[in-house]
PDB file of C-alpha atoms in Angstrom:
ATOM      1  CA  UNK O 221       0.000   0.000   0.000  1.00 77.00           C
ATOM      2  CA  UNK O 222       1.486   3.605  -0.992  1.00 85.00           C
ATOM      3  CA  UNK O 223       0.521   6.671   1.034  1.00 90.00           C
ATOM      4  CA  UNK O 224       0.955  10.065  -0.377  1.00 94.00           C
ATOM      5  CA  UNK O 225       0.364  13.007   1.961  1.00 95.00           C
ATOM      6  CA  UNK O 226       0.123  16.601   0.109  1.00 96.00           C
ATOM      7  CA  UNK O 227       1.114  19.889   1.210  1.00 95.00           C
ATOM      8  CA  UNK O 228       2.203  23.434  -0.034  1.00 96.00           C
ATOM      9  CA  UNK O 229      -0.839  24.721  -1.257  1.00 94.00           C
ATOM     10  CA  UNK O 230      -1.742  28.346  -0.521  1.00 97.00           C
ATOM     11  CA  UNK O 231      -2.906  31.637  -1.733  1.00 98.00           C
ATOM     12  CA  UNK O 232      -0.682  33.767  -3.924  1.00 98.00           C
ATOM     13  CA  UNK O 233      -1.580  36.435  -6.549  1.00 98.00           C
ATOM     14  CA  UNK O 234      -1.307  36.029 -10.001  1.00 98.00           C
ATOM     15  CA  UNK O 235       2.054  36.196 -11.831  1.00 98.00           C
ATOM     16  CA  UNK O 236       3.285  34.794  -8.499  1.00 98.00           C
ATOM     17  CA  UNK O 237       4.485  30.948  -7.436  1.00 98.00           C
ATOM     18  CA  UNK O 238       4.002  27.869  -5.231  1.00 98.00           C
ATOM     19  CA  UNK O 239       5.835  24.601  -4.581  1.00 97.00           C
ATOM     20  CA  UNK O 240       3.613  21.631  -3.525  1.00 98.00           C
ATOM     21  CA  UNK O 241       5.029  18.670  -1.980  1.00 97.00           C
ATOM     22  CA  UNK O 242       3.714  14.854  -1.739  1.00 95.00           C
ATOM     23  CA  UNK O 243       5.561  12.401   0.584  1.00 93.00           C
ATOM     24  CA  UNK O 244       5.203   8.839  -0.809  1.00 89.00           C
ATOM     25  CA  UNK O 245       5.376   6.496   1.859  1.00 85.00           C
ATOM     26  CA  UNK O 246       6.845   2.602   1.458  1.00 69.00           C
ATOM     27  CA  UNK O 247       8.846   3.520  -1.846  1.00 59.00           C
ATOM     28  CA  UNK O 248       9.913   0.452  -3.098  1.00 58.00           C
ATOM     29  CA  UNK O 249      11.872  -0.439  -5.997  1.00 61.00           C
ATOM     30  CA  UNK O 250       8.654  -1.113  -8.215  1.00 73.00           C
ATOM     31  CA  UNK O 251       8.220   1.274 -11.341  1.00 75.00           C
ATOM     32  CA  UNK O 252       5.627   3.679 -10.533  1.00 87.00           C
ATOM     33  CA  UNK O 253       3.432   6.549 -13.016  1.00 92.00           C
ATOM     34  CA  UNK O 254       3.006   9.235 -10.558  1.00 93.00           C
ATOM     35  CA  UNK O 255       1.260  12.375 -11.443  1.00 96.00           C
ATOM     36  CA  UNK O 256      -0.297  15.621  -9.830  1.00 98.00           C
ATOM     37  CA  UNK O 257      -4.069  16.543 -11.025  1.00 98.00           C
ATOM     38  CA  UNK O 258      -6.665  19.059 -10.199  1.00 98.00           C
ATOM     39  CA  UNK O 259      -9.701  19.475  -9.774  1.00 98.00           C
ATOM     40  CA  UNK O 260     -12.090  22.697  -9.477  1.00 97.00           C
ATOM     41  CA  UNK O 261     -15.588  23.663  -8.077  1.00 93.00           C
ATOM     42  CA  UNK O 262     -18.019  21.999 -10.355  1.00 95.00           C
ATOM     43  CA  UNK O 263     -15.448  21.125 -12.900  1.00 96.00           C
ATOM     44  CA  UNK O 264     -14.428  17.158 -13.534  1.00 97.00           C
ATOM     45  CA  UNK O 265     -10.961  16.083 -12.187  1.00 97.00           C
ATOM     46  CA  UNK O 266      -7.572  16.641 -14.645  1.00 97.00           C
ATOM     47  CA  UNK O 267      -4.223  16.062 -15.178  1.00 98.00           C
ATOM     48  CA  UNK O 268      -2.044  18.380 -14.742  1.00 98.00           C
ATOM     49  CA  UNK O 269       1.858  16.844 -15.267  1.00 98.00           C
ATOM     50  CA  UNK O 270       3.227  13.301 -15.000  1.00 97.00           C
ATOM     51  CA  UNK O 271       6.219  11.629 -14.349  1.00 95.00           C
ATOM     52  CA  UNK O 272       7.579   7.777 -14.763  1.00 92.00           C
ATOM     53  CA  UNK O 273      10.492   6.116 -13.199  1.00 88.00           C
ATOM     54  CA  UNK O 274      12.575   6.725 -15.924  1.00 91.00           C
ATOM     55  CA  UNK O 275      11.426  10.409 -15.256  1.00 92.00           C
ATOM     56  CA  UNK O 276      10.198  10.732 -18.412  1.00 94.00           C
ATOM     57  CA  UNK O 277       7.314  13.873 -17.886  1.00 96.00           C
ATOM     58  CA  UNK O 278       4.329  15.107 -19.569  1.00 97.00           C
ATOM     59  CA  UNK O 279       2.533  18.423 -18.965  1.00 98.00           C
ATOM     60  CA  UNK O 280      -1.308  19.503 -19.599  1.00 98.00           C
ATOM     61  CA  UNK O 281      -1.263  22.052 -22.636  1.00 98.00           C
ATOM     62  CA  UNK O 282      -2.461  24.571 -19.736  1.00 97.00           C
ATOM     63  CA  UNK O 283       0.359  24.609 -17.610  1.00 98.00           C
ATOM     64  CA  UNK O 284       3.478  23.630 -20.068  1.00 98.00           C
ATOM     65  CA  UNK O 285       6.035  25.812 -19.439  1.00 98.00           C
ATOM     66  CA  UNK O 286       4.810  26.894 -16.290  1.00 98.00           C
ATOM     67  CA  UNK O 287       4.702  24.376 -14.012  1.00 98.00           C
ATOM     68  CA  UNK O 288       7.759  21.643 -13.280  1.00 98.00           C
ATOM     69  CA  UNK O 289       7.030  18.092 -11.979  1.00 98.00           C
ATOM     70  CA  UNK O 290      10.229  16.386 -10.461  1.00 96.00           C
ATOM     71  CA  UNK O 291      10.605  13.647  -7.878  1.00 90.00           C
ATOM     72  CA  UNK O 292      13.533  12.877  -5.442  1.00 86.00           C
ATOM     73  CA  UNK O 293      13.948   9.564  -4.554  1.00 80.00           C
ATOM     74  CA  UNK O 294      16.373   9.675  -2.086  1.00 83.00           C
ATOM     75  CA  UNK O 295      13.608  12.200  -0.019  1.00 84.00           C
ATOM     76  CA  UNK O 296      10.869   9.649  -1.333  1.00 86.00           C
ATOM     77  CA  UNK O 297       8.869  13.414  -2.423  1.00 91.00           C
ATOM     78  CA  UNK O 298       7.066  13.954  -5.568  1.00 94.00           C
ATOM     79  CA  UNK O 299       7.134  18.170  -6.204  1.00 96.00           C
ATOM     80  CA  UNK O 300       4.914  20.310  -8.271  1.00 98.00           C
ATOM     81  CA  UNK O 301       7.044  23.663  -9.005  1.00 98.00           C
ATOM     82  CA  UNK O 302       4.008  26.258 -10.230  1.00 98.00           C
ATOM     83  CA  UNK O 303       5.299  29.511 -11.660  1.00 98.00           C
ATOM     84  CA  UNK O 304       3.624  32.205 -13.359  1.00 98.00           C
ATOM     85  CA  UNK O 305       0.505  31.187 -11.652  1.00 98.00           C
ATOM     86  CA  UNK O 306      -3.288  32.410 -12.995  1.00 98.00           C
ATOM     87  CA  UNK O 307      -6.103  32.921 -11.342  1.00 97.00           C
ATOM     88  CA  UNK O 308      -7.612  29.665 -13.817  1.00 97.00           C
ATOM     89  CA  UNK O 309      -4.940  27.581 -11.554  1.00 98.00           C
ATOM     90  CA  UNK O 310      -7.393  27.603  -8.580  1.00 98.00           C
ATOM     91  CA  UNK O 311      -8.064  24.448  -7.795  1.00 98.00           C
ATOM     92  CA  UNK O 312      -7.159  21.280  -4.887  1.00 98.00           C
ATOM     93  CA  UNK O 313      -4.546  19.664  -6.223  1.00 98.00           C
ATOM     94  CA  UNK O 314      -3.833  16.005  -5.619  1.00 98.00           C
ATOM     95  CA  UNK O 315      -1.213  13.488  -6.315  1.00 97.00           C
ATOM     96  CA  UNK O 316      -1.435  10.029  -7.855  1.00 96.00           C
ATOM     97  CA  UNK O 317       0.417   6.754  -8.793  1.00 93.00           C
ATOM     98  CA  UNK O 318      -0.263   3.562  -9.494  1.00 90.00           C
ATOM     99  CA  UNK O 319       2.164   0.654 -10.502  1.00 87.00           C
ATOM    100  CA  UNK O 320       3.632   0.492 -14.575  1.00 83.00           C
ATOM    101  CA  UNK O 321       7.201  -0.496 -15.709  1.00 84.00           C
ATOM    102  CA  UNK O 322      10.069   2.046 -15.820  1.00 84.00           C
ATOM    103  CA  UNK O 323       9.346   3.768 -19.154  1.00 85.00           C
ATOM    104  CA  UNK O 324       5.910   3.829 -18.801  1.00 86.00           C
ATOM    105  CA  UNK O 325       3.204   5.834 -20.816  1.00 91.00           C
ATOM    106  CA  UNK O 326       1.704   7.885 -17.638  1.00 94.00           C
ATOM    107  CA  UNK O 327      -1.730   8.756 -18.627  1.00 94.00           C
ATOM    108  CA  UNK O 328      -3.582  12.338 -17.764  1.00 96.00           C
ATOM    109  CA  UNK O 329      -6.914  10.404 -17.139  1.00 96.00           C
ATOM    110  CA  UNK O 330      -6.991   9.715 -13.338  1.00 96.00           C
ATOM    111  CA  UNK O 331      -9.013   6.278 -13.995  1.00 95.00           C
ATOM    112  CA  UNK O 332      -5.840   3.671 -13.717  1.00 94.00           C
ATOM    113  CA  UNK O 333      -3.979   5.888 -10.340  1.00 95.00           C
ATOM    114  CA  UNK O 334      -4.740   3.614  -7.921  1.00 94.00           C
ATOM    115  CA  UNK O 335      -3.249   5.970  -4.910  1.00 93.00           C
ATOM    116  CA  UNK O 336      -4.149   9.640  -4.085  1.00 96.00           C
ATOM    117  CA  UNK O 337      -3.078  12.025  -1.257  1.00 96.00           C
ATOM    118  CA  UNK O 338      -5.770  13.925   0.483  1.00 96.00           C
ATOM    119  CA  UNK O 339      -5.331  17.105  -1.782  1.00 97.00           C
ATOM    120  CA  UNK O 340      -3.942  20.348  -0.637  1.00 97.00           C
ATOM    121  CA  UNK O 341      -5.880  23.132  -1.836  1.00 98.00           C
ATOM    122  CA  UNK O 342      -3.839  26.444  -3.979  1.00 98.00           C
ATOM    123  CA  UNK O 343      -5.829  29.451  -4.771  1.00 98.00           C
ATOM    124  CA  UNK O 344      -4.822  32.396  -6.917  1.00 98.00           C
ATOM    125  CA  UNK O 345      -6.336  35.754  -6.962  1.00 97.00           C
ATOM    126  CA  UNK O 346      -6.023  38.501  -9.837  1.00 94.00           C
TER     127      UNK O 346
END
């Protein structure tokens, strides 16, 4: 069983940044997709970046170039770097994984992440 626990979420203003964190508990040496989604008021769940054990990554349209998924084994933390933030960022934000091989396809649909954090919610005001 993995356990990811969030945090890092805030308010900031547009234009401005945030770093969100997600501890992974019980890393093991399995090949994992892990990935960060979103999900507004009223609005269905997305994807937001993605990242395999080769860390191979892959961004929503909406945030590429902005935003900066990297993991750290040795710390057993999966980050979410947001820069240039808009007030369309709003959102709880969640991380995900579920088990694949090393170089892994990670999908953007959250139907095969078998393991999600509790969210941490990041709000951005014009």
């Amino acid at each position: 069983q993995v356990q990811l626990v969030e945090s890092g979420g805030g308010s900031v203003q547009a234009g401005g940044s945030l770093s969100l964190s997600c501890a992974v508990s019980r890393y093991t040496d399995k090949a994992y997709c892990m990935a960060w989604f979103r999900q507004a008021p009223g609005k269905e769940r997305e994807g937001v970046a993605t990242i395999n054990s080769a860390r191979y990554t892959s961004y929503a349209d909406s945030v590429k170039g902005r935003f900066t998924v990297t993991k750290d084994n040795a710390k057993n933390t999966l980050v979410l770097q947001m820069n240039s933030l808009k007030p369309e960022d709003t959102a709880m934000y969640y991380c995900a994984a579920h088990l694949g091989t090393y170089y892994s396809d990670c999908e953007m649909s959250p139907y095969p992440y078998k393991y999600w954090g509790q969210g941490t919610q990041v709000t951005v005001s014009s």
